[in-house]
CSV table of C-alpha atoms in Angstrom, one decimal:
chain,number,residue,atom,x,y,z
Z,1,MET,CA,-4.6,3.4,-14.2
Z,2,ARG,CA,-3.6,3.5,-17.5
Z,3,PHE,CA,-4.4,0.6,-19.7
Z,4,LEU,CA,-1.5,-2.0,-20.9
Z,5,PRO,CA,-2.8,-4.8,-22.7
Z,6,LEU,CA,0.3,-6.5,-23.0
Z,7,SER,CA,1.1,-6.1,-19.3
Z,8,LEU,CA,-2.5,-7.2,-18.5
Z,9,LEU,CA,-2.3,-10.3,-20.6
Z,10,CYS,CA,1.1,-11.3,-18.5
Z,11,LEU,CA,-1.1,-11.3,-15.6
Z,12,PHE,CA,-3.6,-13.5,-17.1
Z,13,LEU,CA,-1.5,-15.9,-18.6
Z,14,GLN,CA,0.8,-15.8,-14.9
Z,15,GLY,CA,4.3,-16.4,-17.2
Z,16,CYS,CA,4.6,-13.7,-19.8
Z,17,SER,CA,8.1,-12.4,-21.2
Z,18,ALA,CA,8.2,-9.5,-22.9
Z,19,GLY,CA,10.8,-6.0,-23.4
Z,20,GLU,CA,8.8,-3.0,-22.1
Z,21,ASP,CA,9.3,0.1,-21.0
Z,22,LEU,CA,8.0,0.5,-17.8
Z,23,GLY,CA,8.9,3.7,-16.9
Z,24,GLY,CA,6.1,5.2,-14.9
Z,25,MET,CA,4.9,1.5,-13.4
Z,26,ALA,CA,5.5,-0.8,-10.5
Z,27,PHE,CA,4.9,-4.4,-9.7
Z,28,THR,CA,2.4,-4.5,-7.0
Z,29,PHE,CA,2.8,-7.4,-4.3
Z,30,PRO,CA,-0.4,-7.3,-2.2
Z,31,ALA,CA,-0.1,-11.3,-0.6
Z,32,GLU,CA,2.1,-12.6,1.7
Z,33,THR,CA,2.8,-15.8,-0.6
Z,34,ASP,CA,5.3,-18.1,-1.4
Z,35,TYR,CA,4.8,-18.0,-5.1
Z,36,SER,CA,4.3,-14.5,-6.2
Z,37,SER,CA,7.1,-13.2,-7.6
Z,38,VAL,CA,8.7,-11.5,-11.1
Z,39,LYS,CA,11.5,-13.2,-12.8
Z,40,LEU,CA,14.0,-10.8,-15.0
Z,41,GLN,CA,16.1,-11.7,-17.6
Z,42,LEU,CA,19.4,-10.0,-17.6
Z,43,ALA,CA,20.9,-8.1,-20.3
Z,44,LYS,CA,24.0,-9.6,-22.2
Z,45,GLY,CA,27.0,-7.7,-21.1
Z,46,PRO,CA,30.3,-5.9,-22.9
Z,47,SER,CA,30.8,-10.1,-24.2
Z,48,SER,CA,28.6,-13.4,-24.3
Z,49,SER,CA,29.5,-14.6,-20.6
Z,50,SER,CA,30.1,-11.2,-18.9
Z,51,SER,CA,27.1,-12.2,-16.5
Z,52,GLU,CA,28.3,-15.3,-15.8
Z,53,HIS,CA,31.3,-14.2,-13.8
Z,54,LEU,CA,30.6,-10.9,-11.7
Z,55,ARG,CA,32.7,-9.1,-9.5
Z,56,GLU,CA,31.8,-6.3,-9.3
Z,57,VAL,CA,27.5,-5.4,-9.0
Z,58,SER,CA,24.9,-2.0,-8.5
Z,59,VAL,CA,21.8,-2.2,-7.6
Z,60,CYS,CA,18.8,0.3,-7.7
Z,61,LEU,CA,15.3,0.2,-7.2
Z,62,ARG,CA,12.6,2.0,-5.3
Z,63,TYR,CA,10.1,0.3,-2.9
Z,64,PHE,CA,7.1,1.0,-1.0
Z,65,THR,CA,5.8,-0.7,1.9
Z,66,ASP,CA,3.9,-0.3,5.4
Z,67,LEU,CA,5.5,-3.6,7.3
Z,68,PRO,CA,7.6,-1.9,10.3
Z,69,GLN,CA,7.5,-5.3,12.2
Z,70,LYS,CA,11.3,-6.6,13.5
Z,71,GLY,CA,12.1,-10.3,12.2
Z,72,LYS,CA,9.9,-10.0,9.0
Z,73,GLU,CA,11.9,-10.1,6.2
Z,74,GLN,CA,10.8,-8.2,3.2
Z,75,SER,CA,13.0,-9.4,-0.4
Z,76,PHE,CA,13.2,-6.9,-2.8
Z,77,PHE,CA,15.6,-8.2,-5.3
Z,78,SER,CA,17.2,-11.4,-5.3
Z,79,LEU,CA,20.4,-12.9,-7.6
Z,80,ALA,CA,21.1,-16.7,-7.2
Z,81,THR,CA,23.9,-18.4,-8.9
Z,82,PRO,CA,23.8,-22.3,-9.1
Z,83,ALA,CA,27.0,-22.1,-6.1
Z,84,HIS,CA,25.5,-19.6,-4.3
Z,85,SER,CA,21.6,-19.3,-3.6
Z,86,ASN,CA,22.2,-15.6,-2.0
Z,87,GLY,CA,24.3,-14.3,-4.8
Z,88,PHE,CA,23.5,-10.9,-4.3
Z,89,LEU,CA,20.2,-10.4,-2.3
Z,90,LEU,CA,18.6,-7.0,-1.0
Z,91,SER,CA,15.7,-7.2,1.9
Z,92,LYS,CA,15.0,-5.6,4.8
Z,93,LEU,CA,13.7,-6.8,8.3
Z,94,GLY,CA,12.5,-3.5,10.7
Z,95,ARG,CA,12.4,-0.1,9.9
Z,96,ASN,CA,15.9,0.6,10.4
Z,97,ARG,CA,17.6,-2.7,9.6
Z,98,HIS,CA,18.4,-3.3,5.7
Z,99,GLN,CA,20.2,-6.5,5.0
Z,100,MET,CA,22.9,-7.3,2.1
Z,101,TYR,CA,23.6,-11.3,1.0
Z,102,ILE,CA,26.3,-11.6,-1.6
Z,103,GLY,CA,28.2,-14.7,-2.2
Z,104,SER,CA,28.5,-16.6,1.3
Z,105,GLY,CA,28.2,-13.4,3.6
Z,106,VAL,CA,25.6,-11.1,4.9
Z,107,LEU,CA,25.9,-8.1,6.1
Z,108,ASP,CA,23.7,-5.6,8.2
Z,109,PHE,CA,23.1,-2.0,7.8
Z,110,TRP,CA,21.6,0.2,10.8
Z,111,ASN,CA,19.8,2.9,11.4
Z,112,LEU,CA,18.9,3.9,7.9
Z,113,GLN,CA,15.3,5.1,8.4
Z,114,ASP,CA,12.9,4.5,5.7
Z,115,GLU,CA,9.4,5.9,5.5
Z,116,LEU,CA,6.4,3.9,5.5
Z,117,ASN,CA,3.8,4.3,3.1
Z,118,ASP,CA,6.0,6.6,1.0
Z,119,TRP,CA,8.5,5.7,-2.1
Z,120,ASN,CA,12.2,5.0,-1.1
Z,121,SER,CA,15.3,5.2,-2.6
Z,122,PHE,CA,17.6,1.9,-2.3
Z,123,CYS,CA,21.0,1.7,-4.0
Z,124,ALA,CA,23.6,-1.0,-3.5
Z,125,THR,CA,27.5,-1.7,-4.7
Z,126,TRP,CA,30.0,-4.3,-4.1
Z,127,ASP,CA,33.4,-4.5,-5.5
Z,128,SER,CA,35.1,-8.2,-5.4
Z,129,LYS,CA,38.2,-6.7,-5.3
Z,130,THR,CA,38.3,-5.1,-2.2
Z,131,GLY,CA,35.3,-6.7,-0.7
Z,132,LEU,CA,34.2,-3.4,0.3
Z,133,THR,CA,30.1,-2.6,-0.3
Z,134,GLN,CA,27.5,0.2,0.8
Z,135,VAL,CA,23.8,1.0,0.8
Z,136,TRP,CA,21.8,4.1,0.5
Z,137,LEU,CA,18.4,4.9,1.5
Z,138,ASN,CA,16.5,7.8,0.1
Z,139,GLY,CA,20.6,9.7,-1.3
Z,140,ILE,CA,21.7,8.7,2.5
Z,141,PRO,CA,24.9,6.1,2.8
Z,142,SER,CA,25.4,3.4,5.1
Z,143,ALA,CA,28.7,2.6,6.6
Z,144,ARG,CA,30.8,0.4,4.0
Z,145,LYS,CA,31.3,-2.8,5.1
Z,146,THR,CA,33.7,-6.1,3.5
Z,147,VAL,CA,32.1,-9.3,2.3
Z,148,PHE,CA,33.0,-11.8,0.0
Z,149,LYS,CA,36.4,-10.2,-0.8
Z,150,GLY,CA,38.0,-11.6,-4.2
Z,151,GLY,CA,34.7,-13.7,-4.9
Z,152,SER,CA,33.3,-14.0,-7.9
Z,153,LEU,CA,29.5,-14.8,-8.9
Z,154,THR,CA,29.9,-17.3,-11.5
Z,155,GLY,CA,27.2,-19.5,-13.8
Z,156,LYS,CA,24.0,-18.5,-15.2
Z,157,PRO,CA,22.5,-15.5,-13.0
Z,158,PHE,CA,18.3,-16.2,-11.9
Z,159,VAL,CA,17.0,-12.8,-10.9
Z,160,VAL,CA,13.4,-12.1,-9.4
Z,161,LEU,CA,12.3,-9.4,-6.9
Z,162,GLY,CA,9.6,-9.5,-4.2
Z,163,GLN,CA,10.9,-12.9,-3.1
Z,164,ASP,CA,14.3,-14.9,-1.7
Z,165,GLN,CA,15.4,-17.7,-3.4
Z,166,ASP,CA,16.4,-19.9,-1.1
Z,167,GLU,CA,17.6,-22.6,-4.2
Z,168,TYR,CA,18.6,-21.5,-7.7
Z,169,GLY,CA,15.6,-20.8,-9.1
Z,170,GLY,CA,13.1,-21.7,-6.1
Z,171,GLY,CA,12.8,-22.1,-2.6
Z,172,LEU,CA,10.4,-19.3,-2.3
Z,173,HIS,CA,8.9,-18.9,1.5
Z,174,ALA,CA,6.1,-16.6,2.7
Z,175,ASN,CA,8.1,-15.0,5.0
Z,176,ASP,CA,10.2,-13.7,2.9
Z,177,ALA,CA,7.6,-12.2,0.7
Z,178,LEU,CA,7.3,-8.3,0.0
Z,179,VAL,CA,3.8,-6.9,0.7
Z,180,GLY,CA,4.4,-3.8,-1.1
Z,181,GLN,CA,5.6,-2.2,-4.6
Z,182,LEU,CA,8.6,-2.0,-6.7
Z,183,THR,CA,9.6,0.6,-9.0
Z,184,ASP,CA,13.0,1.8,-11.1
Z,185,VAL,CA,15.0,-1.3,-10.9
Z,186,HIS,CA,18.2,-1.3,-12.3
Z,187,MET,CA,21.1,-3.5,-12.2
Z,188,TRP,CA,24.9,-2.4,-13.6
Z,189,SER,CA,28.0,-4.4,-13.9
Z,190,ARG,CA,30.2,-2.1,-12.2
Z,191,VAL,CA,30.2,0.2,-8.6
Z,192,ILE,CA,28.9,2.9,-9.9
Z,193,SER,CA,29.1,7.2,-8.3
Z,194,SER,CA,27.4,8.5,-5.5
Z,195,CYS,CA,26.6,11.3,-8.2
Z,196,ASP,CA,24.9,8.8,-9.6
Z,197,ILE,CA,23.3,7.2,-6.8
Z,198,LYS,CA,22.3,10.9,-6.2
Z,199,SER,CA,20.7,11.6,-9.5
Z,200,PHE,CA,18.9,8.3,-8.5
Z,201,SER,CA,17.4,8.9,-5.8
Z,202,GLU,CA,16.0,12.6,-7.2
Z,203,ASN,CA,14.5,11.5,-10.0
Z,204,ARG,CA,17.2,13.2,-12.0
Z,205,LYS,CA,18.7,12.1,-15.4
Z,206,PHE,CA,21.0,8.9,-14.7
Z,207,GLU,CA,22.9,6.3,-17.0
Z,208,ARG,CA,20.9,3.2,-16.7
Z,209,GLY,CA,21.6,0.0,-15.9
Z,210,ASP,CA,23.5,-2.0,-18.3
Z,211,MET,CA,22.0,-5.6,-16.9
Z,212,ILE,CA,18.8,-4.8,-15.9
Z,213,ASN,CA,17.6,-1.6,-17.4
Z,214,TRP,CA,13.5,-0.9,-16.0
Z,215,HIS,CA,13.0,1.1,-19.3
Z,216,ASP,CA,14.0,-2.2,-21.3
Z,217,LEU,CA,12.6,-4.7,-19.3
Z,218,GLU,CA,12.3,-8.7,-20.0
Z,219,PHE,CA,10.1,-10.3,-17.3
Z,220,THR,CA,8.0,-12.9,-16.1
Z,221,VAL,CA,5.0,-12.8,-13.9
Z,222,ARG,CA,4.4,-15.3,-11.3
Z,223,GLY,CA,1.5,-15.7,-9.1
Z,224,HIS,CA,-0.4,-12.3,-7.6
Z,225,VAL,CA,1.4,-9.3,-9.1
Z,226,VAL,CA,0.0,-6.6,-10.3
Z,227,LEU,CA,1.5,-4.1,-12.6
Z,228,GLU,CA,-0.1,-0.7,-12.5
Z,229,ALA,CA,0.6,3.2,-12.7
Z,230,VAL,CA,2.9,4.3,-9.9
Z,231,TYR,CA,1.2,7.0,-7.8
Z,232,TYR,CA,3.1,9.9,-6.7
Z,233,LYS,CA,1.8,13.0,-4.8
Z,234,SER,CA,3.7,15.1,-7.0
Z,235,THR,CA,2.0,13.7,-9.9
Z,236,CYS,CA,-1.9,14.8,-9.2
Z,237,PHE,CA,-2.9,17.4,-11.0
Z,238,CYS,CA,-6.8,17.2,-10.1
Z,239,VAL,CA,-9.4,19.5,-11.6
Z,240,PHE,CA,-12.5,20.3,-9.6
Z,241,LEU,CA,-15.0,20.4,-11.9
Z,242,PHE,CA,-18.9,21.4,-11.3
Z,243,THR,CA,-18.0,21.9,-7.6
Z,244,ASP,CA,-19.5,24.3,-5.2
Z,245,VAL,CA,-19.6,24.1,-1.1
Z,246,SER,CA,-20.4,27.4,-0.1
Z,247,GLN,CA,-24.0,26.6,0.5
Z,248,PRO,CA,-23.7,23.4,2.5
Z,249,THR,CA,-26.8,21.1,3.4
Z,250,LEU,CA,-28.0,20.6,7.0
Z,251,ALA,CA,-27.0,17.5,6.0
Z,252,TYR,CA,-23.0,18.4,5.6
Z,253,ASN,CA,-22.9,20.5,8.5
Z,254,ASN,CA,-24.0,17.6,10.8
Z,255,ALA,CA,-22.3,14.7,12.3
Z,256,PHE,CA,-22.8,11.8,14.6
Z,257,THR,CA,-21.9,11.6,18.4
Z,258,PHE,CA,-21.0,8.4,19.5
Z,259,GLY,CA,-20.8,9.5,23.2
Z,260,ALA,CA,-20.2,6.4,25.3
Z,261,GLU,CA,-19.0,2.9,25.0
Z,262,THR,CA,-22.2,0.4,24.5
Z,263,ALA,CA,-23.5,-2.1,22.8
Z,264,ASN,CA,-26.7,-0.8,20.9
Z,265,SER,CA,-25.9,3.1,19.8
Z,266,TYR,CA,-25.3,2.7,16.3
Z,267,VAL,CA,-26.3,4.0,13.0
Z,268,LYS,CA,-28.4,2.2,10.3
Z,269,VAL,CA,-28.1,3.1,6.8
Z,270,VAL,CA,-29.9,2.2,3.6
Z,271,PRO,CA,-27.5,2.0,0.9
Z,272,VAL,CA,-29.1,2.1,-2.6
Z,273,LEU,CA,-28.2,-1.3,-4.3
Z,274,GLU,CA,-31.3,-2.2,-6.2
Z,275,GLY,CA,-30.4,-5.8,-5.6
Z,276,ARG,CA,-26.9,-5.3,-6.8
Z,277,ASP,CA,-24.0,-7.4,-5.9
Z,278,ILE,CA,-20.8,-5.8,-4.5
Z,279,LYS,CA,-17.5,-6.6,-6.2
Z,280,VAL,CA,-16.6,-3.3,-6.4
Z,281,ALA,CA,-16.2,-0.6,-3.9
Z,282,THR,CA,-15.2,2.6,-2.2
Z,283,VAL,CA,-16.1,4.3,1.6
Z,284,CYS,CA,-15.1,7.4,2.7
Z,285,LEU,CA,-15.9,9.1,5.7
Z,286,ARG,CA,-14.3,11.6,8.4
Z,287,TYR,CA,-14.4,10.3,12.1
Z,288,PHE,CA,-13.0,12.4,15.1
Z,289,SER,CA,-11.3,10.5,18.6
Z,290,ASP,CA,-9.3,10.8,20.9
Z,291,ILE,CA,-8.5,7.1,22.2
Z,292,PRO,CA,-5.1,6.4,21.2
Z,293,GLY,CA,-5.8,2.1,21.3
Z,294,GLY,CA,-3.9,0.1,21.6
Z,295,ASN,CA,-6.1,-3.7,21.5
Z,296,ARG,CA,-9.0,-1.3,21.7
Z,297,GLU,CA,-11.2,-1.3,18.3
Z,298,GLN,CA,-13.2,1.5,17.0
Z,299,THR,CA,-15.3,0.7,14.4
Z,300,PHE,CA,-16.7,3.2,11.7
Z,301,PHE,CA,-18.3,1.5,9.2
Z,302,SER,CA,-19.8,-2.2,8.8
Z,303,LEU,CA,-22.0,-3.9,5.6
Z,304,ALA,CA,-22.8,-6.7,6.2
Z,305,THR,CA,-24.5,-9.7,3.7
Z,306,PRO,CA,-26.2,-12.9,4.8
Z,307,SER,CA,-22.6,-14.7,4.3
Z,308,TYR,CA,-20.5,-12.5,5.7
Z,309,SER,CA,-20.5,-10.6,8.6
Z,310,ASN,CA,-18.0,-8.4,7.4
Z,311,GLY,CA,-18.7,-8.0,4.4
Z,312,PHE,CA,-16.8,-4.7,4.1
Z,313,LEU,CA,-15.5,-3.8,7.9
Z,314,VAL,CA,-13.6,-0.1,8.4
Z,315,CYS,CA,-11.9,0.1,11.7
Z,316,LYS,CA,-8.9,1.2,13.4
Z,317,GLU,CA,-6.8,0.1,16.7
Z,318,GLY,CA,-4.7,2.6,18.1
Z,319,ARG,CA,-3.0,5.2,15.9
Z,320,ASN,CA,-1.1,3.6,13.1
Z,321,ARG,CA,-3.1,0.3,12.4
Z,322,HIS,CA,-6.0,0.5,10.1
Z,323,GLN,CA,-8.2,-2.4,9.6
Z,324,LEU,CA,-10.2,-3.4,6.5
Z,325,TYR,CA,-12.1,-6.5,6.5
Z,326,VAL,CA,-13.9,-7.3,2.6
Z,327,GLY,CA,-15.8,-10.9,2.8
Z,328,ASN,CA,-14.4,-11.7,6.6
Z,329,ALA,CA,-11.3,-11.6,5.0
Z,330,ARG,CA,-8.8,-8.8,7.0
Z,331,ALA,CA,-5.7,-6.9,5.9
Z,332,ASP,CA,-4.0,-4.6,8.4
Z,333,PHE,CA,-2.2,-0.9,7.1
Z,334,TRP,CA,0.1,0.0,9.4
Z,335,GLY,CA,1.9,3.5,9.8
Z,336,LEU,CA,-0.6,6.2,8.5
Z,337,PRO,CA,-0.7,7.8,11.9
Z,338,ASP,CA,-4.1,10.1,12.8
Z,339,ASP,CA,-4.0,13.1,15.1
Z,340,LEU,CA,-6.3,12.5,18.2
Z,341,ASN,CA,-8.9,15.3,18.9
Z,342,ALA,CA,-8.5,16.5,15.2
Z,343,TRP,CA,-11.2,15.6,11.9
Z,344,ILE,CA,-9.3,12.3,9.8
Z,345,SER,CA,-10.3,11.9,6.1
Z,346,PHE,CA,-10.4,8.3,5.7
Z,347,CYS,CA,-11.1,6.3,2.0
Z,348,ALA,CA,-11.2,2.6,1.3
Z,349,THR,CA,-11.0,1.0,-1.5
Z,350,TRP,CA,-11.0,-2.8,-3.1
Z,351,ASP,CA,-11.7,-4.4,-6.5
Z,352,SER,CA,-12.6,-8.0,-6.6
Z,353,ALA,CA,-11.5,-8.5,-9.6
Z,354,THR,CA,-7.6,-7.9,-8.6
Z,355,GLY,CA,-8.0,-8.4,-4.8
Z,356,LEU,CA,-6.5,-4.8,-4.6
Z,357,ALA,CA,-7.2,-3.3,-1.8
Z,358,GLN,CA,-6.0,0.2,0.1
Z,359,VAL,CA,-6.7,2.9,2.8
Z,360,TRP,CA,-5.7,6.9,2.8
Z,361,VAL,CA,-5.5,9.0,5.7
Z,362,ASN,CA,-5.8,12.3,5.5
Z,363,GLY,CA,-5.0,11.8,1.5
Z,364,ARG,CA,-1.7,10.0,1.9
Z,365,PRO,CA,-2.2,6.4,0.3
Z,366,SER,CA,-1.1,2.5,2.2
Z,367,SER,CA,0.4,0.1,0.9
Z,368,ARG,CA,-1.6,-2.2,-2.0
Z,369,LYS,CA,-2.9,-5.3,0.0
Z,370,SER,CA,-5.0,-8.3,-1.3
Z,371,LEU,CA,-8.5,-9.2,0.3
Z,372,PHE,CA,-11.2,-11.2,-1.3
Z,373,LYS,CA,-10.2,-11.7,-4.8
Z,374,GLY,CA,-12.8,-13.1,-7.2
Z,375,GLY,CA,-15.0,-12.7,-4.3
Z,376,VAL,CA,-18.6,-11.2,-4.5
Z,377,LEU,CA,-20.6,-9.5,-1.8
Z,378,ALA,CA,-23.9,-10.4,-2.5
Z,379,GLY,CA,-27.5,-10.4,-1.1
Z,380,THR,CA,-29.3,-7.5,1.2
Z,381,ALA,CA,-26.5,-5.5,2.7
Z,382,PHE,CA,-27.0,-4.3,6.5
Z,383,VAL,CA,-24.8,-0.8,7.1
Z,384,VAL,CA,-24.5,0.4,10.5
Z,385,LEU,CA,-22.0,2.8,11.4
Z,386,GLY,CA,-20.3,3.2,15.0
Z,387,GLN,CA,-20.5,-0.3,15.3
Z,388,ASP,CA,-19.0,-3.7,13.9
Z,389,GLN,CA,-22.2,-6.7,13.2
Z,390,ASP,CA,-20.4,-10.1,14.3
Z,391,ALA,CA,-23.5,-11.5,12.9
Z,392,TYR,CA,-25.9,-10.3,10.1
Z,393,GLY,CA,-27.6,-7.3,11.3
Z,394,GLY,CA,-26.8,-7.3,15.2
Z,395,ARG,CA,-24.6,-9.1,17.3
Z,396,PHE,CA,-22.4,-6.1,18.2
Z,397,ASN,CA,-20.1,-5.8,21.2
Z,398,THR,CA,-19.1,-2.8,23.6
Z,399,ASN,CA,-15.3,-3.5,22.5
Z,400,ASP,CA,-16.0,-2.5,19.2
Z,401,ALA,CA,-18.0,1.2,20.1
Z,402,LEU,CA,-17.1,4.1,18.1
Z,403,ILE,CA,-16.4,6.8,20.6
Z,404,GLY,CA,-16.3,9.6,18.5
Z,405,GLN,CA,-17.7,11.5,15.6
Z,406,LEU,CA,-18.5,10.7,12.1
Z,407,THR,CA,-19.6,12.8,9.3
Z,408,ASP,CA,-19.4,12.9,5.3
Z,409,VAL,CA,-19.9,9.1,5.0
Z,410,HIS,CA,-20.2,7.8,1.1
Z,411,MET,CA,-20.1,4.7,-0.8
Z,412,TRP,CA,-19.8,4.1,-4.2
Z,413,ASP,CA,-19.7,1.0,-6.4
Z,414,ARG,CA,-16.7,1.5,-8.4
Z,415,VAL,CA,-12.8,2.4,-7.2
Z,416,ILE,CA,-12.8,5.7,-7.2
Z,417,SER,CA,-9.6,7.7,-8.4
Z,418,HIS,CA,-6.5,9.4,-6.1
Z,419,CYS,CA,-7.9,12.7,-7.6
Z,420,GLU,CA,-11.2,12.3,-6.1
Z,421,ILE,CA,-9.9,11.2,-3.0
Z,422,GLN,CA,-7.8,14.3,-3.0
Z,423,GLN,CA,-11.3,16.3,-3.4
Z,424,PHE,CA,-12.8,14.6,-0.2
Z,425,VAL,CA,-10.1,15.5,1.5
Z,426,GLU,CA,-9.9,19.0,0.5
Z,427,ASN,CA,-13.9,19.1,1.0
Z,428,LYS,CA,-13.8,19.8,-2.8
Z,429,LEU,CA,-15.8,16.5,-4.0
Z,430,SER,CA,-18.3,16.8,-6.5
Z,431,GLY,CA,-22.1,15.1,-5.5
Z,432,GLY,CA,-21.1,12.2,-3.7
Z,433,GLY,CA,-21.5,8.1,-3.2
Z,434,ASN,CA,-24.0,6.3,-5.7
Z,435,VAL,CA,-24.7,3.8,-3.1
Z,436,ILE,CA,-24.7,6.0,0.4
Z,437,ASN,CA,-24.6,10.0,0.0
Z,438,TRP,CA,-24.1,11.7,3.2
Z,439,HIS,CA,-26.3,14.1,1.5
Z,440,GLU,CA,-29.2,12.5,1.0
Z,441,MET,CA,-29.1,8.9,2.9
Z,442,GLY,CA,-31.9,7.6,4.5
Z,443,TYR,CA,-30.9,6.8,8.2
Z,444,THR,CA,-32.2,5.6,11.4
Z,445,THR,CA,-30.3,6.0,15.2
Z,446,HIS,CA,-30.2,3.8,17.7
Z,447,GLY,CA,-29.3,3.9,21.3
Z,448,ASN,CA,-26.7,6.7,23.0
Z,449,VAL,CA,-26.3,9.0,19.2
Z,450,VAL,CA,-26.5,12.3,19.0
Z,451,GLU,CA,-26.9,14.3,15.7
Z,452,GLU,CA,-25.4,18.1,16.0
Z,453,VAL,CA,-23.8,20.0,14.5
Z,454,LYS,CA,-19.9,19.5,13.7
Z,455,ILE,CA,-17.4,21.8,14.8
Z,456,ALA,CA,-15.2,22.5,12.3
Z,457,GLU,CA,-11.1,23.0,12.9
Z,458,ASP,CA,-11.6,26.3,12.0
Z,459,ALA,CA,-14.9,27.7,13.7
Z,460,PHE,CA,-13.1,29.2,16.5
Z,461,GLN,CA,-11.6,31.6,13.9
Z,462,LYS,CA,-14.9,32.4,13.1
Z,463,CYS,CA,-16.0,34.2,16.4
Z,464,PRO,CA,-16.6,37.7,16.5
Z,465,LEU,CA,-13.8,39.4,18.5
Z,466,PRO,CA,-14.7,40.7,22.5
Z,467,GLU,CA,-15.6,44.3,22.2
């Protein structure tokens, strides 16, 4: 992440307006609240009153989220006027229903399915003269529909990101909050062409917004919103240094097998903390299982302290729902599907200073969410693999047991970079965790846990051919 003194000052002051080029940056909305938003200042158009009599509007932006639920509104862009709280509102409900409010009307656009845990390009246009509106998702156009024909958005606009104004300049509700990220927000006082939208969707050169320009933006941050660098898969150029896995140790080749659903099978691990409290953490591991889930929890990693039984807990329910507990607070991460009967690389990060938490499955990042902001995991940590501690050091439950295998478990007292996570996924990570290191960790097995040689996915390719 880049260090931006002005941007970070905005976050600490909770209300700093400044014109900035936010190229390569995104606003992260990590929690469902009724107060977190970003207020935008519109640029003046060709005349001083043009922004107060809008009859044509185009808005483009990119969003990143993981919430698939039907009925949960996520608001991206809200423009209100004194006469219309939903003057120009863009939101989504579920994965295949986007909504546009203009003036006194609302339209639903169906079956433009977005990608969870990935950046989606979204544009919307409206022309008062014809009333025609349209949205575009990742360059794919919707049907054209009619709303607020002949209308005008009159009065000084009030624009916020990440929330829905139910009244001019306010009336925010947690149920309307975006949990995710926004970047590249532009607004025009005209209907832009399909070629402009295509260029925007493909990250090519386009004419920037004349009313909102992401590269010359005046904004005010309210509540828990973080401005940080955008992560794109294509922008990670990792340099692998001092890496040698040609002669792995025995531990590198081994895995713990949890063969039965019991309340007494687990592995106790000794972390190297030397009396330090935990304020930042990363845990990476690989798991292998065949249970598709439903409401069946499978626990991979459980760190408890005297104050928090779920100090840092990593588990999954079903194939597309991973969970992270920090300080007994929980975040659900949706839409990162893993494969059954295959080794899955998994990492989870948390930083107390910002409260930001994130998980990565096979190198694919989740949406960033808020957990235990400002919290500290103090006291002697008790760490187990394959079970969930419902009390410090014990009270295990059969329903929380892992049935499968674990290997390559590491823990750091920092948030490792996405390049280091990529190295872990590709088995090219140099060294290992400084709190728990699979190659050096102290451990004891309990119950029906077997330590055995891990069968790699390509193991059978190395078998000798029959004579």
